[in-house]
XYZ file of N, CA and C in Angstrom:
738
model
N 0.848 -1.197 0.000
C 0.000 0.000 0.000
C 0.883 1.245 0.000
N 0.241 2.171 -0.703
C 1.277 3.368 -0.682
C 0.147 4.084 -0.675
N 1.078 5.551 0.617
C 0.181 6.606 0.949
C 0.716 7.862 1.100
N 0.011 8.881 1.173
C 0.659 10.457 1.292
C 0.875 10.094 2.957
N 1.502 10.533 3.316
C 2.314 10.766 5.183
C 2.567 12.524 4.872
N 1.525 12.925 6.015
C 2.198 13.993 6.444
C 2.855 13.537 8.025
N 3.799 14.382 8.102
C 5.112 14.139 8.733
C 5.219 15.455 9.606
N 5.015 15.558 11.242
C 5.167 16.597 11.758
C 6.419 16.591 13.006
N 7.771 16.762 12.845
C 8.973 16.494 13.092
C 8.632 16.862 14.939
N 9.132 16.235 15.660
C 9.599 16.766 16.985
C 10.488 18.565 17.195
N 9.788 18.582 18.102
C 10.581 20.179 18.215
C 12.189 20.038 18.757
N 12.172 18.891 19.580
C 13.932 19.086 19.406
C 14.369 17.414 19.099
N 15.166 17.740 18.533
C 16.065 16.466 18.040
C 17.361 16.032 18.409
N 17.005 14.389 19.021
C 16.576 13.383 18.191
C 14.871 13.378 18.552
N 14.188 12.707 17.682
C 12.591 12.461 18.458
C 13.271 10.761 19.326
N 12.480 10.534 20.258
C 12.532 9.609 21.035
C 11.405 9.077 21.427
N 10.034 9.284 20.375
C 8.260 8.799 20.112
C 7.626 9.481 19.266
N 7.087 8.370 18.713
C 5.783 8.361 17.537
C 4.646 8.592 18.031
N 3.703 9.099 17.393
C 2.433 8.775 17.559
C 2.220 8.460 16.177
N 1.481 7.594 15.304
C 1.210 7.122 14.212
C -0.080 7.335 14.284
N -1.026 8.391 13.278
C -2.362 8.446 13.723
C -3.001 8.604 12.597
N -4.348 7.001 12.466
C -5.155 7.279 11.061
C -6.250 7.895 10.955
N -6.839 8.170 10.147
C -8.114 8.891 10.065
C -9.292 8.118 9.731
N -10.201 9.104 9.825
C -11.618 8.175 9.379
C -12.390 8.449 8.191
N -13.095 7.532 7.798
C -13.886 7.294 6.412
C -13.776 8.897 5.421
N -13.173 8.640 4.545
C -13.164 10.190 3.769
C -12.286 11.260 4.257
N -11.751 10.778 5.351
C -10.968 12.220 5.607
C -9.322 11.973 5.129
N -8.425 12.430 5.556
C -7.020 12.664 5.382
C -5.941 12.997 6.173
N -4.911 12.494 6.341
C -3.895 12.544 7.161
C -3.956 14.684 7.720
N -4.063 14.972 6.565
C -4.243 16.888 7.435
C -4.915 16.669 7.907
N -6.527 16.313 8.066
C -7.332 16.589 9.047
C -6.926 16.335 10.532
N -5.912 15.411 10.857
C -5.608 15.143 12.200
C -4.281 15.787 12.701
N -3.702 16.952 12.159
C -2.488 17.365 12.158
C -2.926 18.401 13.155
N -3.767 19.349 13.319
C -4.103 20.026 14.957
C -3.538 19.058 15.946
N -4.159 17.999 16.179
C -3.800 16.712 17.354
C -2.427 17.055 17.508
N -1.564 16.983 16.683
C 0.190 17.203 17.005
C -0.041 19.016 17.330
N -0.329 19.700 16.746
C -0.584 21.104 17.578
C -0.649 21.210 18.622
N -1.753 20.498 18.925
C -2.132 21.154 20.157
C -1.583 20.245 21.347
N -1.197 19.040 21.100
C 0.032 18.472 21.763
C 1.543 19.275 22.254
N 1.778 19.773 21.060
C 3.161 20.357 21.011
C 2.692 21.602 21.901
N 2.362 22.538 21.667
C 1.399 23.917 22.020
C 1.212 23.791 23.382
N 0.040 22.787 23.691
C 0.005 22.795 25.412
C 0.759 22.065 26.105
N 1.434 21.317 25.465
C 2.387 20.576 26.636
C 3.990 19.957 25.765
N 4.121 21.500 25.465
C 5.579 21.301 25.014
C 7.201 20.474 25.585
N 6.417 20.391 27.056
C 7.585 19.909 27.729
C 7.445 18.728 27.737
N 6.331 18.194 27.429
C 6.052 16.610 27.607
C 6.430 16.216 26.357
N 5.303 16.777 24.863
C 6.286 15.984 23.737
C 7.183 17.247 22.684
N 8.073 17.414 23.547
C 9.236 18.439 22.713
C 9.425 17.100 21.915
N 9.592 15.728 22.511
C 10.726 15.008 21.529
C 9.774 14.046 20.807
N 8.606 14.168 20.661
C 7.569 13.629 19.984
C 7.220 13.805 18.550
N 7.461 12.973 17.510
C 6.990 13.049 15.613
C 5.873 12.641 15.873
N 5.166 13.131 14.946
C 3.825 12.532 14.269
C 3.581 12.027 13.040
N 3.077 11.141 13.079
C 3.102 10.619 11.120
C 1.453 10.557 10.775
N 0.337 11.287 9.815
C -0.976 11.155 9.637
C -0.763 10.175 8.330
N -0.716 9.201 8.256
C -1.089 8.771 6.839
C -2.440 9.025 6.005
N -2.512 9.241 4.641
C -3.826 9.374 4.397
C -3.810 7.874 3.406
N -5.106 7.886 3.267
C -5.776 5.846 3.040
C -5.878 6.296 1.808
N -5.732 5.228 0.850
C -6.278 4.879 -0.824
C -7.358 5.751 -0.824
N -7.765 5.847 -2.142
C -8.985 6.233 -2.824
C -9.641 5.002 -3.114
N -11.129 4.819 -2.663
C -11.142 3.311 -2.792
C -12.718 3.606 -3.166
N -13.270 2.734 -4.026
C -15.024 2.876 -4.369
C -15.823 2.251 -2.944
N -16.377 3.214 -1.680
C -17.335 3.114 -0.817
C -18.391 2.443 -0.996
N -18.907 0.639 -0.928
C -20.280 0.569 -1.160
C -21.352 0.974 -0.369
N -20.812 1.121 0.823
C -22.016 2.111 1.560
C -22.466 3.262 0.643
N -21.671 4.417 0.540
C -21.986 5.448 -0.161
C -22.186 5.264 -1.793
N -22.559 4.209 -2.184
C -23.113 3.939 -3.563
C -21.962 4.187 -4.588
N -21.067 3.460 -3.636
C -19.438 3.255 -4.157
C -18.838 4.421 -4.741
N -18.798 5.356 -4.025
C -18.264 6.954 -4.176
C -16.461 6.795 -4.131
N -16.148 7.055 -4.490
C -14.412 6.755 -3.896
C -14.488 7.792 -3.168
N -13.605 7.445 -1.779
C -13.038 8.649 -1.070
C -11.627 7.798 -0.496
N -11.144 8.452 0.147
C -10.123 7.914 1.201
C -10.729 7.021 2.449
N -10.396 5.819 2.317
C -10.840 4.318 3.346
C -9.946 3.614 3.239
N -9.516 3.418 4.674
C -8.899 2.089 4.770
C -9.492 0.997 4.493
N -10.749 0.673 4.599
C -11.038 -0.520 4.499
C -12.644 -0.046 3.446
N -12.985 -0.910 3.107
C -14.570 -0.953 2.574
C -15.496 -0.769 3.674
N -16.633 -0.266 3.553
C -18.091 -1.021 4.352
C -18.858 -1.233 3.374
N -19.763 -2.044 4.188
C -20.762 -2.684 3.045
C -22.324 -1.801 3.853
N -22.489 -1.565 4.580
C -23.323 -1.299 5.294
C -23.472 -0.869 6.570
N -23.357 0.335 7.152
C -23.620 0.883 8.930
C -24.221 -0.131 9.439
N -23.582 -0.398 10.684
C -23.818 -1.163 11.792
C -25.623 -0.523 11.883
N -26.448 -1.626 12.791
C -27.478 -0.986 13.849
C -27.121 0.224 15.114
N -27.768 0.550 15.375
C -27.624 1.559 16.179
C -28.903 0.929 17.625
N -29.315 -0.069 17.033
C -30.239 -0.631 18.287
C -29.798 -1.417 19.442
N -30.053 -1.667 20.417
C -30.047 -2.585 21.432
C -29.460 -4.034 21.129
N -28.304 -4.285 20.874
C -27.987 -5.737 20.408
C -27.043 -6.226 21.745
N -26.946 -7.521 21.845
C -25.962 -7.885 23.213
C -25.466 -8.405 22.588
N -23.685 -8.374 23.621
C -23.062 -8.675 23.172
C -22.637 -10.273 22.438
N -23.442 -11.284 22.650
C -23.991 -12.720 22.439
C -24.060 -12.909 20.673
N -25.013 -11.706 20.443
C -25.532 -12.041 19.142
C -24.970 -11.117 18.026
N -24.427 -10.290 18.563
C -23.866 -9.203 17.696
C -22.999 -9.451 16.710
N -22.267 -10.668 17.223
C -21.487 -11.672 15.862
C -22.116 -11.393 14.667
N -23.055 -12.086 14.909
C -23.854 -12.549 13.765
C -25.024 -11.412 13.238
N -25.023 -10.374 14.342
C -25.495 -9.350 13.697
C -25.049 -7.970 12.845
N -23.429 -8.426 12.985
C -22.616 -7.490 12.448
C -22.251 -7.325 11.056
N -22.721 -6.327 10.256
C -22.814 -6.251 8.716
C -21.374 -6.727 7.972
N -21.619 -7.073 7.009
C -20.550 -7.918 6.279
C -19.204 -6.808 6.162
N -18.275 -7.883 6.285
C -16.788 -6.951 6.366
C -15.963 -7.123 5.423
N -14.688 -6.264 5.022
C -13.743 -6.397 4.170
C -12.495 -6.490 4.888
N -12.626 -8.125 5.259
C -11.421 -8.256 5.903
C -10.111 -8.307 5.253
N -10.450 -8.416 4.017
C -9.137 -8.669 3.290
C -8.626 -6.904 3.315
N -9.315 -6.253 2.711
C -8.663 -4.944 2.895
C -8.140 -4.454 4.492
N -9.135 -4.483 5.619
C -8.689 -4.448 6.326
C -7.537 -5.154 6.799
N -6.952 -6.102 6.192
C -5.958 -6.831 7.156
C -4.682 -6.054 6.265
N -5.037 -5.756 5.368
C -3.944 -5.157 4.015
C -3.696 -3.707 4.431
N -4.383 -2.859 5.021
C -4.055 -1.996 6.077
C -3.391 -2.081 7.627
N -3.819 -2.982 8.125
C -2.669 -3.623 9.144
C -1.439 -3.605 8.611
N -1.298 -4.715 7.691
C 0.246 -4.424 7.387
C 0.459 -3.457 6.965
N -0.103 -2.867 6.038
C 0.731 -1.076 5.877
C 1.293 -0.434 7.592
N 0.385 -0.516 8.497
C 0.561 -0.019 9.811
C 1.843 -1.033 10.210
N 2.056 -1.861 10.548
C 3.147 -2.800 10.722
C 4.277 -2.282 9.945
N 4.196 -1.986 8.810
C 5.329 -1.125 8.175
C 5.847 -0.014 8.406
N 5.071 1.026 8.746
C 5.146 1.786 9.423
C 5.992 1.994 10.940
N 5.429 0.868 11.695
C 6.414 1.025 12.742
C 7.867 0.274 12.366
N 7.781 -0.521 11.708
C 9.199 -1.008 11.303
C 9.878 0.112 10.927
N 9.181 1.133 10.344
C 10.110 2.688 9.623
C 10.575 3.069 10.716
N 9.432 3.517 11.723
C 10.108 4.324 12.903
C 11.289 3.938 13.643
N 11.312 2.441 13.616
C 12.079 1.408 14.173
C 13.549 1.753 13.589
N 13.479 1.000 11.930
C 14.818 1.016 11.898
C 15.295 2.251 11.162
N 14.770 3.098 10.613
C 15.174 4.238 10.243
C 15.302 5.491 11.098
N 14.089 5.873 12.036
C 14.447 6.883 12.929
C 15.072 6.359 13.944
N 15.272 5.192 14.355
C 15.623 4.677 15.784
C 14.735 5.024 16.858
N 13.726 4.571 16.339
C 12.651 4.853 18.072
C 12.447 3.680 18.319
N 12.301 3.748 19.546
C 12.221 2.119 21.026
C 10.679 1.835 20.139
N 10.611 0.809 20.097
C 8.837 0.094 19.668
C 8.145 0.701 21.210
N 8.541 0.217 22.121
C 8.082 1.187 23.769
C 7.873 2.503 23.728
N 8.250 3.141 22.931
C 7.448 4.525 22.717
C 6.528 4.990 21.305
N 6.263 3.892 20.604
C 5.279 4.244 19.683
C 4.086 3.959 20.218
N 3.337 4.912 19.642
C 1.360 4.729 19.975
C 1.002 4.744 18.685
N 0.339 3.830 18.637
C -0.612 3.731 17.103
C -2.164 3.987 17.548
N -2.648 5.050 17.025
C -4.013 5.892 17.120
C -4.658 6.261 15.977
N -5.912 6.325 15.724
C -6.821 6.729 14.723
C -8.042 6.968 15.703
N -8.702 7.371 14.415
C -10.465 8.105 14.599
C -11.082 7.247 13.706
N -12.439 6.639 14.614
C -13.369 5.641 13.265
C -12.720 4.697 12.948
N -12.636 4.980 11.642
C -12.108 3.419 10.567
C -10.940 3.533 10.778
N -9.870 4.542 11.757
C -8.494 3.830 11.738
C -8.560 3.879 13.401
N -9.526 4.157 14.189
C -9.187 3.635 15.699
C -9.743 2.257 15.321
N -10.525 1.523 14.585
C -10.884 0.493 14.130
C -9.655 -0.491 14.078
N -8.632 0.247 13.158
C -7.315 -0.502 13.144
C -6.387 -0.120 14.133
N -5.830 0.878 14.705
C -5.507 1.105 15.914
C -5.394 -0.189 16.876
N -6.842 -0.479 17.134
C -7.259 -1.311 18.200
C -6.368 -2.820 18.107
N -7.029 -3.595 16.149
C -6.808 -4.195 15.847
C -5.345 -4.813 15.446
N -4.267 -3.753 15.753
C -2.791 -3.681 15.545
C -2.302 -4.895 16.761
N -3.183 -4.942 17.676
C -2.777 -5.766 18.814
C -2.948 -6.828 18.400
N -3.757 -7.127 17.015
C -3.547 -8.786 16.706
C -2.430 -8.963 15.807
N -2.268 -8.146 14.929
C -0.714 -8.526 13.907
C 0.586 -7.895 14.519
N 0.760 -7.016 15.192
C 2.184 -6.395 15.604
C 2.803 -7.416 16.220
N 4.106 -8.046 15.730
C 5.170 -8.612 15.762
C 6.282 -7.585 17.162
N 6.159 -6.609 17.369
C 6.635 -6.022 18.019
C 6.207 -5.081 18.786
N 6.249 -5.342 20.960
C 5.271 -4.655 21.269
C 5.771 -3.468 21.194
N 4.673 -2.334 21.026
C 4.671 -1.274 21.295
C 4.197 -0.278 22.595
N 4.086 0.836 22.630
C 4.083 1.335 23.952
C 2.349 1.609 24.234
N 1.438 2.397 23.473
C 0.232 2.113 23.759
C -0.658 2.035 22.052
N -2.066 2.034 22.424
C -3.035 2.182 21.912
C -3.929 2.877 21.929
N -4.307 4.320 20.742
C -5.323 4.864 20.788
C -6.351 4.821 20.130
N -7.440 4.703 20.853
C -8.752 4.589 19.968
C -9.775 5.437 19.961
N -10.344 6.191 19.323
C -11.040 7.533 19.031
C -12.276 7.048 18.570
N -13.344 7.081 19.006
C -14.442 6.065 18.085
C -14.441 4.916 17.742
N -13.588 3.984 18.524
C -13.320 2.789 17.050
C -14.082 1.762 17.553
N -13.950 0.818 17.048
C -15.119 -0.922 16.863
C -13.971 -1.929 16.117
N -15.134 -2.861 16.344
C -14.272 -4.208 15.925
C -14.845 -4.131 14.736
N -13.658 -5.140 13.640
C -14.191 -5.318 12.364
C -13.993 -6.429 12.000
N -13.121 -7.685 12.660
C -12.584 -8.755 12.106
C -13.648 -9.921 13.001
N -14.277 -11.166 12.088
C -15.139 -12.261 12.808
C -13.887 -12.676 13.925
N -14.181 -13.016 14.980
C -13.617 -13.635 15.980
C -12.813 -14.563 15.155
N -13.081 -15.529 14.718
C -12.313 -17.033 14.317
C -10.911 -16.261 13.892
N -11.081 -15.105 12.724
C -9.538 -14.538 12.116
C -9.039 -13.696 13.120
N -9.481 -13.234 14.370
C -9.134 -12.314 14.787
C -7.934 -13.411 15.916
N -8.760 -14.395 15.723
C -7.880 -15.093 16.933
C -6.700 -15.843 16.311
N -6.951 -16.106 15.079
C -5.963 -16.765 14.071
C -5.060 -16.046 13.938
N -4.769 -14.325 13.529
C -3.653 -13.600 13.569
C -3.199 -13.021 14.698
N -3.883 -13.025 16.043
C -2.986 -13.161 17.048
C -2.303 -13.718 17.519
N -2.956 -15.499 17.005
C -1.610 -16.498 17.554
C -0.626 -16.430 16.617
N -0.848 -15.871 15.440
C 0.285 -15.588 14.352
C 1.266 -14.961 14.550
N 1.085 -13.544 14.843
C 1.699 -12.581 15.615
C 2.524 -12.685 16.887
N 2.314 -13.779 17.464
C 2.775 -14.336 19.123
C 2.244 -13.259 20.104
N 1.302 -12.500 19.697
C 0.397 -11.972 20.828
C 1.217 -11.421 22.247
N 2.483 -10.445 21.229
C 3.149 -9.715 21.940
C 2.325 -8.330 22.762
N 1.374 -7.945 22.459
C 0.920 -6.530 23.041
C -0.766 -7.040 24.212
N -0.298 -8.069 24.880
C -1.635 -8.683 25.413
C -1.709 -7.615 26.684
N -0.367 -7.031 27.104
C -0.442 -5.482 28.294
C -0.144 -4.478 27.775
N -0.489 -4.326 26.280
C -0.590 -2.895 26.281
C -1.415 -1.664 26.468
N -0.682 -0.595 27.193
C -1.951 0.003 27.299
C -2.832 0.989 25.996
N -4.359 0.598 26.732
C -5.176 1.051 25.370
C -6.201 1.450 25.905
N -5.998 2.854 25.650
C -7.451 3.878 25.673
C -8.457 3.793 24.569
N -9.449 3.856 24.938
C -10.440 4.160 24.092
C -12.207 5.258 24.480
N -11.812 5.971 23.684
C -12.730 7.142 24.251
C -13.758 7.168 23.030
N -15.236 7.856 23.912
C -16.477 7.400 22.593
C -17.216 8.022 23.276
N -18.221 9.290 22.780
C -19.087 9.773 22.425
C -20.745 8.902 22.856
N -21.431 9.326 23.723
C -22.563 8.804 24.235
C -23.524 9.102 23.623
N -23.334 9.776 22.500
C -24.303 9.986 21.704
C -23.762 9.890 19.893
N -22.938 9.172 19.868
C -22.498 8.766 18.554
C -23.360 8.432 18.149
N -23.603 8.892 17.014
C -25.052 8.368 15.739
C -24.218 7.456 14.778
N -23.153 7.604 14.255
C -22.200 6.842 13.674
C -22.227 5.516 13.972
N -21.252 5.172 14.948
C -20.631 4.376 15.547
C -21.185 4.231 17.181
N -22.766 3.959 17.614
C -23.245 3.801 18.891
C -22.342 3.221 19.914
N -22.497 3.906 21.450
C -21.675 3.374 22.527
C -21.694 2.355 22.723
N -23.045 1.404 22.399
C -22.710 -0.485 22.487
C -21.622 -0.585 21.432
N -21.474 -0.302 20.567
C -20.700 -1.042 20.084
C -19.173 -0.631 20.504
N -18.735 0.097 21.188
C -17.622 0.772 22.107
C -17.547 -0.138 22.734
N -18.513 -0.428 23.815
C -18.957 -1.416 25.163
C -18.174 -2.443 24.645
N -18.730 -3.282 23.544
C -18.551 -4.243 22.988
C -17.109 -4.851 22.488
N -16.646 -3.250 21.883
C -15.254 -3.553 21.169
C -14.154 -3.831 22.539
N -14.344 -3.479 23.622
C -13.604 -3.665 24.754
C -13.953 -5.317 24.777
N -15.729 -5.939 25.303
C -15.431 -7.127 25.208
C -15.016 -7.935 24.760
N -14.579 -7.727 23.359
C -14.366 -8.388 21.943
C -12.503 -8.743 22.280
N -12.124 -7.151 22.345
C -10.614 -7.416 22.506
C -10.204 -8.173 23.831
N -10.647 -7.750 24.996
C -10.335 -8.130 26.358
C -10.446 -9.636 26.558
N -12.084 -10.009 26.144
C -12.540 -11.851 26.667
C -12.755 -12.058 25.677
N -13.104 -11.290 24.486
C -13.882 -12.810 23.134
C -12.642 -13.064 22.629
N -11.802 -12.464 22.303
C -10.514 -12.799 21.415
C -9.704 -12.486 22.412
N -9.143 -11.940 23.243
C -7.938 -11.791 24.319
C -6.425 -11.580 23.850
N -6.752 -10.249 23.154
C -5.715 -9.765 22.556
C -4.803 -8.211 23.568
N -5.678 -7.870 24.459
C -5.660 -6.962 25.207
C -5.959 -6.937 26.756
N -5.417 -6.660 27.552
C -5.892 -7.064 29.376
C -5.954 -5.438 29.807
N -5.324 -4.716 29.406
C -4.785 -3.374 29.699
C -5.614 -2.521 29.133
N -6.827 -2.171 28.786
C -7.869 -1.725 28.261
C -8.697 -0.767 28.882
N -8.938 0.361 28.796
C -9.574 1.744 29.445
C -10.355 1.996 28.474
N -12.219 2.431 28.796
C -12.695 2.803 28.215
C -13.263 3.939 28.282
N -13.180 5.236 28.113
C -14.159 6.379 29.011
C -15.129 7.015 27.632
N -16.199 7.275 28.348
C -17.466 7.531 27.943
C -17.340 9.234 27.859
N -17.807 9.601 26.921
C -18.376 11.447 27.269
C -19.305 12.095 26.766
N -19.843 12.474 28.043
C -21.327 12.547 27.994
C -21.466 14.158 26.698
N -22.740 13.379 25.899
C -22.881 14.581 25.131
C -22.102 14.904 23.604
N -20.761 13.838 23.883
C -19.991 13.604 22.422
C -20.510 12.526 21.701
N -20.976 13.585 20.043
C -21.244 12.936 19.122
C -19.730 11.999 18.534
N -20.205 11.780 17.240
C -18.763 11.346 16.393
C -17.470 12.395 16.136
N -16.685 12.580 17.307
C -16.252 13.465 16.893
C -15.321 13.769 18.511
N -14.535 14.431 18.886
C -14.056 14.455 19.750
C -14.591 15.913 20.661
N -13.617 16.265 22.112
C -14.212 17.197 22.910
C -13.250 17.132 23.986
N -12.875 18.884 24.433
C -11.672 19.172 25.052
C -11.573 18.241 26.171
N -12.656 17.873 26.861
C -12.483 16.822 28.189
C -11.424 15.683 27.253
N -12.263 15.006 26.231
C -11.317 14.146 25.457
C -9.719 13.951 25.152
N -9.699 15.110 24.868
C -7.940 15.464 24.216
C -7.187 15.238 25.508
N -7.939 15.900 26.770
C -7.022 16.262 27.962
C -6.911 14.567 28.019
N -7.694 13.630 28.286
C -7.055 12.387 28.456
C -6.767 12.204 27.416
N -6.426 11.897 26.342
C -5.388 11.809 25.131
C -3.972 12.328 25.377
N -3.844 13.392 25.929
C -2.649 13.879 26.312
C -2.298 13.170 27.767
N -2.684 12.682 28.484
C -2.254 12.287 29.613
C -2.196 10.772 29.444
N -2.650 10.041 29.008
C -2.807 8.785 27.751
C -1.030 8.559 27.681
N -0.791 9.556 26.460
C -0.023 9.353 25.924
C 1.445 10.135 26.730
N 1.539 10.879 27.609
C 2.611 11.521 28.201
C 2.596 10.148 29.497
N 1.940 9.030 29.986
C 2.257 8.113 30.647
C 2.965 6.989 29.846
N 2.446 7.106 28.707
C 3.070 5.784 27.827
C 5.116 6.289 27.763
N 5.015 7.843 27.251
C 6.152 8.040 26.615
C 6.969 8.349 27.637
N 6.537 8.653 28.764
C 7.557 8.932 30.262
C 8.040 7.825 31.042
N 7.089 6.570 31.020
C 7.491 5.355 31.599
C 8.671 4.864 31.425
């Protein structure tokens, strides 16, 4: 896979942490480049030595959107329910997936940290791999293919996308190095998008249905749609200034 990377350098050098952060359905690596702003900006002392990398996703034909191309990591075929489903049946109530693309974005992300790795020289212990939506989607899911642990996990909206059976198949693949890493995940109580069960859920999914994750934080905020909110960021920044100070 090949993608535009915008690239927002550490203020002093060498950097000594990544944040690797994807975006969601249609948008683009700029749209998430404030996030390193206002990182750098309010708490300069924490990541002076912090890069950012936004990748932006293929142009790909959307069949949700009556196969529009935009920028997606992965396909949908159809929005989730937004109703009352438990977590029991939701397997099988969960709209058809493109796992193959999705897993073909994993490895792009896996490549990625190998860059940071052997080209910038950063510790795998101080990278965070983070997205919004369809890339906290993969974010999450990095804990089943990463070959090498890393320091945390951010998730901005995200959900599960892979059936259990593969999800558990490429973790034992992987040797299910990141089973303590830590991983935030923050979500909007009023997401019309992406509903808080299915938040609820993506914790059960990673934690007990597949057990790719033990180290797992979920916080709720009241009143956030799809989309983030200053209470939010402040734990995003404190998130991530525990991962990179440890």
């Amino acid at each position: 896979m090949t993608s535009r990377l915008v690239r927002i350098p550490s203020l002093v050098t060498p950097a000594s942490s990544t944040l690797i952060f994807l975006h969601g359905l249609g948008d683009s690596g700029d749209g998430w480049v404030s996030l390193a702003r206002y990182l750098q900006v309010e708490f300069p002392k924490i990541f002076n030595k912090t890069q950012f990398v936004f990748p932006t996703a293929p142009v790909i034909n959307v069949t949700v959107n009556n196969n529009f191309p935009m920028n997606a990591w992965f396909d949908l075929y159809e929005f989730g329910s937004s109703g009352n489903f438990n977590f029991e049946s939701i397997e099988n109530q969960y709209p058809k997936r493109d796992t193959e693309g999705f897993i073909k974005s994993l490895d792009y992300i896996n490549e990625l940290i190998d860059e940071q790795v052997n080209k910038y020289g950063i510790d795998p212990s101080k990278i965070v791999i983070g997205g919004f939506s369809q890339g906290a989607a993969l974010s999450l899911a990095i804990s089943l293919t990463a070959k090498k642990k890393i320091g945390g996990i951010l998730s901005l909206s995200g959900f599960p996308v892979l059936p259990i059976p593969k999800a558990k198949t490429l973790l034992s693949d992987s040797g299910a190095v990141n089973l303590n890493t830590p991983t935030f995940h923050g979500h909007g109580d009023v997401d019309p998008v992406i509903p808080l069960m299915l938040a609820r859920y993506s914790k059960e999914y990673y934690v007990h249905q597949v057990g790719s994750l033990t180290n797992y934080t979920l916080r709720e905020y009241n009143g956030m749609a799809h989309s983030t909110c200053d209470e939010e960021l402040k734990d995003i920044a404190d998130f991530l200034q525990k991962v990179y100070q440890d």
